[in-house]
Amino acid sequence: MTSEVTYAEVKFNKPKSSGTKSEPPAAFKETNLHQSGHSFSKLLLTSLLILLLLLAISFLIAFIFFFQKCSYVQKEEKATRELTHTELECVKESSTPEGKDWSCCPKSWEPFNSNCYFISNGANTWNDSEKECLRMNAHLLVINTKAEQDFITRKLKTHFAYYVGLSDRTLAVGERHWQWVDQTPYNESATFWHRGEPNNPNERCVMLNALSRKWGWNDSPCNEFHKFICKMMKIYL
């Protein structure tokens, strides 16, 4: 008996995918990474620019405030470097604010604490008195304490009046805004007005005078002629 061989077609199928997505092409991934990096760089640059702008504004505000407060101090420091007084009277001190050995005032000026005081012989209006003080690298007297007030009044003659560096800078009629020439704040608790003064809004400048031999402040018309007192910081050598 002849045996018969039967052939059958056999197909092998690949197993189906388990459901996971295929990896994206490499070019697509590189494009996404590039866009993300570019966005981050733009955000970082914008943040830095905003920070720099805020710092610049803060610096400008601080500079303006500092300049207003310190411009007068700088002017007086310049005066100590550019001596316009040819004769000085100096005292040797163990310690000075400048760390130097000698504290000096121009000849004929009166020393007190860290300042020098000049009492004029002639008379001027308030504005011309201030100009004369500025010419000597000083300013009209600014009184900060009772000790200073008492010191200077002991040097004055009771039958004269003396301009000081206080004036009314108010523009509106009926109001009073007192201001020292060196921008020192006007402190109501450290004032030495005569009783009842100031009493006239048309009298916008201040003088020292003696009433019944008692010294005090009095408001005065600025165009009157009075003696005056200048004040400057000591010169340290």
Short mmCIF file of N, CA and C in Angstrom, two decimals, residues 17-199:
data_model
loop_
_atom_site.label_atom_id
_atom_site.label_comp_id
_atom_site.label_asym_id
_atom_site.label_seq_id
_atom_site.Cartn_x
_atom_site.Cartn_y
_atom_site.Cartn_z
N SER A 17 0.04 43.97 19.38
CA SER A 17 0.65 44.94 20.32
C SER A 17 -0.13 44.94 21.63
N SER A 18 0.60 45.10 22.73
CA SER A 18 -0.03 45.11 24.05
C SER A 18 -0.77 46.40 24.37
N GLY A 19 -0.74 47.37 23.43
CA GLY A 19 -1.48 48.62 23.65
C GLY A 19 -0.60 49.83 23.91
N THR A 20 0.68 49.62 24.04
CA THR A 20 1.58 50.77 24.25
C THR A 20 1.83 51.46 22.94
N LYS A 21 1.95 52.82 23.01
CA LYS A 21 2.16 53.62 21.80
C LYS A 21 3.61 53.53 21.38
N SER A 22 3.82 53.63 20.14
CA SER A 22 5.19 53.59 19.62
C SER A 22 5.90 54.89 19.91
N GLU A 23 7.20 54.86 20.05
CA GLU A 23 8.01 56.04 20.33
C GLU A 23 7.92 57.02 19.17
N PRO A 24 7.81 58.36 19.48
CA PRO A 24 7.75 59.32 18.38
C PRO A 24 9.09 59.40 17.67
N PRO A 25 9.07 59.85 16.47
CA PRO A 25 10.33 60.00 15.73
C PRO A 25 11.29 60.91 16.48
N ALA A 26 12.58 60.66 16.31
CA ALA A 26 13.61 61.45 17.01
C ALA A 26 13.52 62.93 16.66
N ALA A 27 13.25 63.27 15.41
CA ALA A 27 13.18 64.67 14.99
C ALA A 27 12.08 65.41 15.73
N PHE A 28 10.94 64.76 16.00
CA PHE A 28 9.82 65.40 16.70
C PHE A 28 10.21 65.73 18.14
N LYS A 29 10.91 64.74 18.80
CA LYS A 29 11.33 64.98 20.18
C LYS A 29 12.32 66.15 20.24
N GLU A 30 13.25 66.24 19.37
CA GLU A 30 14.24 67.31 19.38
C GLU A 30 13.57 68.67 19.18
N THR A 31 12.53 68.73 18.34
CA THR A 31 11.82 70.00 18.11
C THR A 31 11.13 70.47 19.39
N ASN A 32 10.48 69.55 20.12
CA ASN A 32 9.81 69.93 21.37
C ASN A 32 10.81 70.42 22.40
N LEU A 33 11.94 69.75 22.54
CA LEU A 33 12.96 70.17 23.50
C LEU A 33 13.50 71.55 23.16
N HIS A 34 13.70 71.81 21.89
CA HIS A 34 14.22 73.11 21.45
C HIS A 34 13.23 74.23 21.78
N GLN A 35 11.92 73.98 21.53
CA GLN A 35 10.91 75.00 21.81
C GLN A 35 10.79 75.27 23.32
N SER A 36 10.86 74.21 24.14
CA SER A 36 10.78 74.39 25.59
C SER A 36 11.96 75.20 26.11
N GLY A 37 13.17 74.86 25.61
CA GLY A 37 14.36 75.61 26.03
C GLY A 37 14.29 77.07 25.63
N HIS A 38 13.77 77.35 24.44
CA HIS A 38 13.66 78.73 23.96
C HIS A 38 12.67 79.52 24.82
N SER A 39 11.54 78.91 25.19
CA SER A 39 10.54 79.58 26.04
C SER A 39 11.11 79.89 27.41
N PHE A 40 11.86 78.95 27.98
CA PHE A 40 12.47 79.17 29.30
C PHE A 40 13.48 80.31 29.25
N SER A 41 14.27 80.37 28.18
CA SER A 41 15.25 81.44 28.03
C SER A 41 14.58 82.80 27.95
N LYS A 42 13.47 82.89 27.19
CA LYS A 42 12.75 84.15 27.08
C LYS A 42 12.18 84.57 28.43
N LEU A 43 11.62 83.61 29.18
CA LEU A 43 11.06 83.92 30.50
C LEU A 43 12.15 84.41 31.46
N LEU A 44 13.31 83.75 31.43
CA LEU A 44 14.42 84.15 32.31
C LEU A 44 14.92 85.54 31.94
N LEU A 45 15.06 85.82 30.65
CA LEU A 45 15.52 87.14 30.22
C LEU A 45 14.54 88.22 30.61
N THR A 46 13.24 87.96 30.45
CA THR A 46 12.21 88.95 30.83
C THR A 46 12.26 89.23 32.33
N SER A 47 12.42 88.18 33.13
CA SER A 47 12.49 88.35 34.59
C SER A 47 13.70 89.18 34.99
N LEU A 48 14.83 88.91 34.35
CA LEU A 48 16.04 89.67 34.65
C LEU A 48 15.89 91.15 34.29
N LEU A 49 15.25 91.42 33.15
CA LEU A 49 15.05 92.81 32.72
C LEU A 49 14.13 93.54 33.69
N ILE A 50 13.06 92.89 34.15
CA ILE A 50 12.15 93.51 35.13
C ILE A 50 12.88 93.79 36.43
N LEU A 51 13.71 92.83 36.88
CA LEU A 51 14.47 93.01 38.12
C LEU A 51 15.44 94.18 38.00
N LEU A 52 16.13 94.27 36.87
CA LEU A 52 17.07 95.38 36.65
C LEU A 52 16.34 96.72 36.62
N LEU A 53 15.15 96.74 36.01
CA LEU A 53 14.37 97.98 35.95
C LEU A 53 13.95 98.43 37.35
N LEU A 54 13.48 97.47 38.17
CA LEU A 54 13.08 97.80 39.54
C LEU A 54 14.27 98.30 40.36
N LEU A 55 15.42 97.66 40.19
CA LEU A 55 16.62 98.10 40.89
C LEU A 55 17.03 99.51 40.47
N ALA A 56 16.91 99.80 39.17
CA ALA A 56 17.28 101.13 38.68
C ALA A 56 16.35 102.20 39.25
N ILE A 57 15.05 101.91 39.30
CA ILE A 57 14.08 102.87 39.86
C ILE A 57 14.36 103.09 41.35
N SER A 58 14.61 102.00 42.09
CA SER A 58 14.91 102.13 43.53
C SER A 58 16.17 102.95 43.75
N PHE A 59 17.19 102.70 42.93
CA PHE A 59 18.44 103.46 43.06
C PHE A 59 18.21 104.93 42.78
N LEU A 60 17.41 105.25 41.76
CA LEU A 60 17.15 106.65 41.42
C LEU A 60 16.44 107.37 42.56
N ILE A 61 15.41 106.72 43.15
CA ILE A 61 14.68 107.33 44.26
C ILE A 61 15.61 107.55 45.45
N ALA A 62 16.42 106.54 45.76
CA ALA A 62 17.35 106.66 46.89
C ALA A 62 18.38 107.76 46.64
N PHE A 63 18.84 107.87 45.39
CA PHE A 63 19.84 108.89 45.06
C PHE A 63 19.26 110.29 45.21
N ILE A 64 18.02 110.50 44.75
CA ILE A 64 17.39 111.82 44.87
C ILE A 64 17.23 112.19 46.34
N PHE A 65 16.74 111.24 47.15
CA PHE A 65 16.56 111.51 48.58
C PHE A 65 17.89 111.81 49.25
N PHE A 66 18.90 111.01 48.95
CA PHE A 66 20.22 111.19 49.57
C PHE A 66 20.83 112.53 49.15
N PHE A 67 20.65 112.89 47.87
CA PHE A 67 21.22 114.15 47.38
C PHE A 67 20.61 115.33 48.08
N GLN A 68 19.28 115.33 48.26
CA GLN A 68 18.61 116.44 48.92
C GLN A 68 19.07 116.60 50.36
N LYS A 69 19.25 115.45 51.05
CA LYS A 69 19.62 115.51 52.46
C LYS A 69 21.09 115.86 52.66
N CYS A 70 21.93 115.48 51.70
CA CYS A 70 23.37 115.60 51.91
C CYS A 70 24.03 116.73 51.13
N SER A 71 23.27 117.42 50.26
CA SER A 71 23.88 118.47 49.45
C SER A 71 24.50 119.56 50.31
N TYR A 72 23.80 119.88 51.43
CA TYR A 72 24.34 120.92 52.30
C TYR A 72 25.62 120.46 53.01
N VAL A 73 25.64 119.18 53.44
CA VAL A 73 26.84 118.65 54.08
C VAL A 73 28.02 118.66 53.12
N GLN A 74 27.77 118.30 51.85
CA GLN A 74 28.83 118.31 50.86
C GLN A 74 29.36 119.72 50.64
N LYS A 75 28.47 120.70 50.68
CA LYS A 75 28.91 122.09 50.50
C LYS A 75 29.85 122.51 51.62
N GLU A 76 29.52 122.11 52.85
CA GLU A 76 30.38 122.49 53.97
C GLU A 76 31.69 121.71 53.96
N GLU A 77 31.67 120.46 53.50
CA GLU A 77 32.92 119.71 53.38
C GLU A 77 33.83 120.35 52.34
N LYS A 78 33.24 120.86 51.28
CA LYS A 78 34.04 121.55 50.27
C LYS A 78 34.65 122.81 50.85
N ALA A 79 33.90 123.47 51.71
CA ALA A 79 34.42 124.69 52.33
C ALA A 79 35.65 124.40 53.17
N THR A 80 35.70 123.24 53.83
CA THR A 80 36.87 122.91 54.64
C THR A 80 38.08 122.61 53.78
N ARG A 81 37.87 122.17 52.54
CA ARG A 81 39.00 121.89 51.65
C ARG A 81 39.50 123.15 50.97
N GLU A 82 38.58 124.05 50.64
CA GLU A 82 38.95 125.27 49.95
C GLU A 82 38.92 126.43 50.95
N LEU A 83 39.97 126.57 51.67
CA LEU A 83 40.01 127.57 52.73
C LEU A 83 40.05 128.96 52.13
N THR A 84 39.07 129.77 52.48
CA THR A 84 39.06 131.15 52.02
C THR A 84 39.53 132.09 53.13
N HIS A 85 39.74 131.55 54.31
CA HIS A 85 40.17 132.38 55.44
C HIS A 85 41.68 132.26 55.58
N THR A 86 42.34 133.37 55.54
CA THR A 86 43.81 133.36 55.53
C THR A 86 44.40 133.19 56.93
N GLU A 87 43.63 133.49 57.97
CA GLU A 87 44.13 133.35 59.34
C GLU A 87 43.18 132.47 60.14
N LEU A 88 43.76 131.46 60.78
CA LEU A 88 42.97 130.55 61.60
C LEU A 88 43.50 130.56 63.03
N GLU A 89 42.60 130.35 63.96
CA GLU A 89 42.97 130.16 65.35
C GLU A 89 42.61 128.73 65.72
N CYS A 90 43.63 127.95 66.11
CA CYS A 90 43.46 126.51 66.27
C CYS A 90 43.74 126.08 67.71
N VAL A 91 43.07 125.00 68.08
CA VAL A 91 43.25 124.41 69.40
C VAL A 91 43.56 122.92 69.20
N LYS A 92 44.60 122.45 69.90
CA LYS A 92 44.94 121.03 69.80
C LYS A 92 43.96 120.21 70.64
N GLU A 93 43.43 119.17 70.05
CA GLU A 93 42.44 118.34 70.74
C GLU A 93 42.89 116.88 70.71
N SER A 94 42.48 116.15 71.72
CA SER A 94 42.85 114.74 71.80
C SER A 94 42.15 113.91 70.72
N SER A 95 40.93 114.31 70.37
CA SER A 95 40.20 113.61 69.32
C SER A 95 39.25 114.58 68.63
N THR A 96 39.11 114.44 67.34
CA THR A 96 38.21 115.29 66.56
C THR A 96 37.37 114.40 65.64
N PRO A 97 36.24 114.91 65.16
CA PRO A 97 35.42 114.11 64.23
C PRO A 97 36.17 113.70 62.97
N GLU A 98 37.19 114.48 62.60
CA GLU A 98 37.94 114.19 61.39
C GLU A 98 39.14 113.29 61.66
N GLY A 99 39.39 112.95 62.94
CA GLY A 99 40.56 112.15 63.27
C GLY A 99 41.85 112.92 63.14
N LYS A 100 41.79 114.24 63.25
CA LYS A 100 42.98 115.08 63.12
C LYS A 100 43.29 115.74 64.46
N ASP A 101 44.40 116.46 64.53
CA ASP A 101 44.90 116.96 65.82
C ASP A 101 44.37 118.33 66.21
N TRP A 102 44.05 119.16 65.22
CA TRP A 102 43.72 120.55 65.49
C TRP A 102 42.31 120.88 65.00
N SER A 103 41.57 121.62 65.82
CA SER A 103 40.28 122.18 65.39
C SER A 103 40.45 123.69 65.31
N CYS A 104 39.99 124.27 64.21
CA CYS A 104 40.29 125.68 63.93
C CYS A 104 39.03 126.45 63.56
N CYS A 105 39.04 127.74 63.92
CA CYS A 105 38.05 128.70 63.44
C CYS A 105 38.79 129.87 62.82
N PRO A 106 38.17 130.54 61.84
CA PRO A 106 38.80 131.75 61.31
C PRO A 106 39.00 132.78 62.42
N LYS A 107 40.00 133.59 62.25
CA LYS A 107 40.28 134.63 63.24
C LYS A 107 39.06 135.54 63.38
N SER A 108 38.73 135.89 64.61
CA SER A 108 37.60 136.74 65.00
C SER A 108 36.27 135.97 65.01
N TRP A 109 36.29 134.66 64.74
CA TRP A 109 35.09 133.84 64.88
C TRP A 109 35.11 133.18 66.26
N GLU A 110 33.93 132.87 66.78
CA GLU A 110 33.80 132.27 68.11
C GLU A 110 33.59 130.76 67.99
N PRO A 111 34.41 129.92 68.66
CA PRO A 111 34.21 128.47 68.60
C PRO A 111 33.23 127.98 69.67
N PHE A 112 32.42 127.01 69.29
CA PHE A 112 31.52 126.35 70.25
C PHE A 112 31.19 124.97 69.71
N ASN A 113 31.49 123.94 70.51
CA ASN A 113 31.32 122.55 70.08
C ASN A 113 32.04 122.34 68.74
N SER A 114 31.34 121.90 67.72
CA SER A 114 32.01 121.61 66.44
C SER A 114 31.80 122.72 65.41
N ASN A 115 31.39 123.93 65.88
CA ASN A 115 31.08 125.01 64.94
C ASN A 115 31.82 126.30 65.29
N CYS A 116 31.83 127.21 64.32
CA CYS A 116 32.40 128.55 64.49
C CYS A 116 31.31 129.58 64.18
N TYR A 117 31.34 130.72 64.88
CA TYR A 117 30.29 131.73 64.76
C TYR A 117 30.91 133.10 64.52
N PHE A 118 30.31 133.82 63.57
CA PHE A 118 30.77 135.17 63.24
C PHE A 118 29.64 136.15 63.53
N ILE A 119 29.94 137.18 64.30
CA ILE A 119 28.96 138.23 64.62
C ILE A 119 29.35 139.48 63.84
N SER A 120 28.46 139.93 63.01
CA SER A 120 28.81 141.04 62.10
C SER A 120 28.90 142.36 62.85
N ASN A 121 29.67 143.27 62.27
CA ASN A 121 29.72 144.65 62.76
C ASN A 121 28.70 145.52 62.03
N GLY A 122 28.56 145.27 60.72
CA GLY A 122 27.63 146.05 59.93
C GLY A 122 26.25 145.44 59.88
N ALA A 123 25.31 146.16 59.25
CA ALA A 123 23.91 145.71 59.15
C ALA A 123 23.54 145.46 57.69
N ASN A 124 22.65 144.52 57.46
CA ASN A 124 22.19 144.17 56.12
C ASN A 124 20.73 143.73 56.19
N THR A 125 20.11 143.60 55.01
CA THR A 125 18.82 142.93 54.93
C THR A 125 19.05 141.44 55.17
N TRP A 126 17.97 140.70 55.34
CA TRP A 126 18.12 139.26 55.61
C TRP A 126 18.80 138.56 54.43
N ASN A 127 18.34 138.84 53.21
CA ASN A 127 18.92 138.18 52.03
C ASN A 127 20.39 138.52 51.85
N ASP A 128 20.75 139.78 52.04
CA ASP A 128 22.15 140.17 51.89
C ASP A 128 23.00 139.60 53.02
N SER A 129 22.41 139.43 54.18
CA SER A 129 23.14 138.81 55.28
C SER A 129 23.49 137.36 54.94
N GLU A 130 22.53 136.63 54.39
CA GLU A 130 22.80 135.25 54.00
C GLU A 130 23.85 135.18 52.89
N LYS A 131 23.80 136.10 51.94
CA LYS A 131 24.81 136.13 50.88
C LYS A 131 26.20 136.39 51.45
N GLU A 132 26.29 137.25 52.44
CA GLU A 132 27.57 137.54 53.05
C GLU A 132 28.11 136.32 53.78
N CYS A 133 27.24 135.59 54.46
CA CYS A 133 27.67 134.36 55.12
C CYS A 133 28.15 133.33 54.09
N LEU A 134 27.41 133.17 53.01
CA LEU A 134 27.80 132.22 51.97
C LEU A 134 29.15 132.58 51.37
N ARG A 135 29.41 133.87 51.23
CA ARG A 135 30.70 134.31 50.69
C ARG A 135 31.85 133.82 51.56
N MET A 136 31.59 133.63 52.85
CA MET A 136 32.61 133.16 53.78
C MET A 136 32.50 131.66 54.03
N ASN A 137 31.83 130.95 53.11
CA ASN A 137 31.63 129.50 53.23
C ASN A 137 30.89 129.14 54.53
N ALA A 138 29.91 129.94 54.87
CA ALA A 138 29.10 129.72 56.07
C ALA A 138 27.63 129.93 55.69
N HIS A 139 26.78 130.04 56.70
CA HIS A 139 25.37 130.34 56.48
C HIS A 139 24.86 131.09 57.70
N LEU A 140 23.70 131.71 57.57
CA LEU A 140 23.12 132.38 58.72
C LEU A 140 22.88 131.38 59.85
N LEU A 141 22.94 131.89 61.05
CA LEU A 141 22.89 131.05 62.24
C LEU A 141 21.66 130.14 62.26
N VAL A 142 21.92 128.85 62.47
CA VAL A 142 20.87 127.86 62.73
C VAL A 142 21.03 127.41 64.17
N ILE A 143 19.97 127.55 64.97
CA ILE A 143 20.03 127.23 66.40
C ILE A 143 19.33 125.89 66.63
N ASN A 144 20.08 124.93 67.17
CA ASN A 144 19.53 123.59 67.37
C ASN A 144 19.23 123.25 68.83
N THR A 145 19.89 123.95 69.77
CA THR A 145 19.72 123.61 71.18
C THR A 145 19.69 124.88 72.03
N LYS A 146 19.21 124.76 73.25
CA LYS A 146 19.22 125.89 74.18
C LYS A 146 20.65 126.27 74.55
N ALA A 147 21.54 125.27 74.65
CA ALA A 147 22.94 125.57 74.95
C ALA A 147 23.56 126.46 73.88
N GLU A 148 23.23 126.20 72.64
CA GLU A 148 23.73 127.02 71.54
C GLU A 148 23.13 128.42 71.60
N GLN A 149 21.82 128.50 71.85
CA GLN A 149 21.15 129.80 72.00
C GLN A 149 21.80 130.62 73.12
N ASP A 150 22.04 129.99 74.27
CA ASP A 150 22.62 130.70 75.41
C ASP A 150 24.06 131.13 75.12
N PHE A 151 24.82 130.25 74.44
CA PHE A 151 26.20 130.60 74.10
C PHE A 151 26.26 131.85 73.23
N ILE A 152 25.44 131.88 72.17
CA ILE A 152 25.56 132.98 71.23
C ILE A 152 25.00 134.28 71.81
N THR A 153 23.95 134.20 72.61
CA THR A 153 23.37 135.45 73.14
C THR A 153 24.30 136.11 74.16
N ARG A 154 25.17 135.32 74.81
CA ARG A 154 26.14 135.92 75.72
C ARG A 154 27.16 136.78 74.99
N LYS A 155 27.27 136.60 73.68
CA LYS A 155 28.24 137.36 72.87
C LYS A 155 27.62 138.61 72.24
N LEU A 156 26.31 138.80 72.38
CA LEU A 156 25.61 139.86 71.66
C LEU A 156 25.42 141.10 72.53
N LYS A 157 25.15 142.20 71.84
CA LYS A 157 24.88 143.48 72.53
C LYS A 157 23.37 143.70 72.54
N THR A 158 22.85 144.01 73.69
CA THR A 158 21.40 144.04 73.87
C THR A 158 20.70 145.14 73.09
N HIS A 159 21.41 146.19 72.65
CA HIS A 159 20.73 147.27 71.92
C HIS A 159 20.73 147.04 70.41
N PHE A 160 21.16 145.85 69.96
CA PHE A 160 21.08 145.51 68.53
C PHE A 160 20.20 144.27 68.35
N ALA A 161 19.71 144.12 67.12
CA ALA A 161 19.02 142.89 66.71
C ALA A 161 19.89 142.18 65.68
N TYR A 162 19.80 140.85 65.62
CA TYR A 162 20.68 140.04 64.77
C TYR A 162 19.86 139.02 63.98
N TYR A 163 20.02 139.06 62.67
CA TYR A 163 19.32 138.08 61.84
C TYR A 163 19.87 136.68 62.08
N VAL A 164 18.96 135.68 62.07
CA VAL A 164 19.34 134.26 62.08
C VAL A 164 18.76 133.60 60.83
N GLY A 165 19.15 132.34 60.60
CA GLY A 165 18.81 131.69 59.34
C GLY A 165 17.46 131.02 59.29
N LEU A 166 16.44 131.65 59.86
CA LEU A 166 15.08 131.12 59.86
C LEU A 166 14.16 132.09 59.14
N SER A 167 13.35 131.58 58.23
CA SER A 167 12.43 132.44 57.49
C SER A 167 11.16 131.68 57.15
N ASP A 168 10.14 132.42 56.83
CA ASP A 168 8.83 131.86 56.48
C ASP A 168 8.76 131.72 54.96
N ARG A 169 8.75 130.48 54.46
CA ARG A 169 8.77 130.24 53.02
C ARG A 169 7.38 129.94 52.45
N THR A 170 6.33 130.19 53.22
CA THR A 170 4.97 129.89 52.76
C THR A 170 4.57 130.84 51.63
N LEU A 171 3.96 130.27 50.59
CA LEU A 171 3.48 131.09 49.48
C LEU A 171 2.05 131.56 49.73
N ALA A 172 1.26 130.74 50.39
CA ALA A 172 -0.15 131.09 50.62
C ALA A 172 -0.26 132.09 51.77
N VAL A 173 -1.12 133.07 51.59
CA VAL A 173 -1.33 134.09 52.63
C VAL A 173 -2.07 133.46 53.79
N GLY A 174 -1.68 133.81 55.00
CA GLY A 174 -2.36 133.32 56.18
C GLY A 174 -1.79 132.04 56.76
N GLU A 175 -0.81 131.44 56.07
CA GLU A 175 -0.17 130.24 56.60
C GLU A 175 1.29 130.56 56.92
N ARG A 176 1.89 129.74 57.77
CA ARG A 176 3.28 129.94 58.15
C ARG A 176 4.03 128.62 58.02
N HIS A 177 5.15 128.69 57.31
CA HIS A 177 5.99 127.50 57.13
C HIS A 177 7.44 127.92 57.34
N TRP A 178 7.95 127.71 58.56
CA TRP A 178 9.30 128.15 58.90
C TRP A 178 10.32 127.15 58.39
N GLN A 179 11.42 127.69 57.84
CA GLN A 179 12.45 126.84 57.25
C GLN A 179 13.84 127.39 57.57
N TRP A 180 14.73 126.52 58.08
CA TRP A 180 16.13 126.91 58.30
C TRP A 180 16.89 126.89 56.98
N VAL A 181 17.91 127.74 56.88
CA VAL A 181 18.65 127.85 55.62
C VAL A 181 19.42 126.59 55.26
N ASP A 182 19.78 125.76 56.24
CA ASP A 182 20.52 124.53 55.95
C ASP A 182 19.61 123.32 55.83
N GLN A 183 18.29 123.55 55.73
CA GLN A 183 17.28 122.49 55.58
C GLN A 183 17.07 121.67 56.84
N THR A 184 17.64 122.09 57.97
CA THR A 184 17.33 121.42 59.24
C THR A 184 15.82 121.53 59.51
N PRO A 185 15.16 120.44 59.88
CA PRO A 185 13.71 120.53 60.15
C PRO A 185 13.42 121.53 61.28
N TYR A 186 12.37 122.29 61.09
CA TYR A 186 11.93 123.24 62.11
C TYR A 186 11.24 122.47 63.22
N ASN A 187 11.79 122.55 64.43
CA ASN A 187 11.27 121.78 65.56
C ASN A 187 10.62 122.73 66.56
N GLU A 188 9.31 122.66 66.65
CA GLU A 188 8.56 123.58 67.53
C GLU A 188 8.98 123.44 68.99
N SER A 189 9.45 122.26 69.37
CA SER A 189 9.84 122.05 70.77
C SER A 189 11.21 122.63 71.09
N ALA A 190 11.93 123.08 70.07
CA ALA A 190 13.26 123.67 70.28
C ALA A 190 13.29 125.07 69.68
N THR A 191 12.29 125.90 70.05
CA THR A 191 12.23 127.28 69.57
C THR A 191 12.30 128.22 70.77
N PHE A 192 12.71 129.46 70.48
CA PHE A 192 12.95 130.42 71.56
C PHE A 192 12.31 131.78 71.23
N TRP A 193 11.02 131.73 70.84
CA TRP A 193 10.29 132.94 70.51
C TRP A 193 10.00 133.75 71.77
N HIS A 194 10.02 135.08 71.60
CA HIS A 194 9.48 135.93 72.66
C HIS A 194 7.99 135.61 72.82
N ARG A 195 7.45 135.89 73.98
CA ARG A 195 6.03 135.65 74.22
C ARG A 195 5.19 136.44 73.21
N GLY A 196 4.24 135.77 72.60
CA GLY A 196 3.37 136.41 71.61
C GLY A 196 3.92 136.43 70.21
N GLU A 197 5.14 135.94 70.02
CA GLU A 197 5.74 135.89 68.68
C GLU A 197 5.72 134.45 68.15
N PRO A 198 5.70 134.30 66.83
CA PRO A 198 5.58 135.33 65.78
C PRO A 198 4.14 135.82 65.70
N ASN A 199 3.99 137.11 65.37
CA ASN A 199 2.65 137.70 65.46
C ASN A 199 2.20 138.42 64.19
#
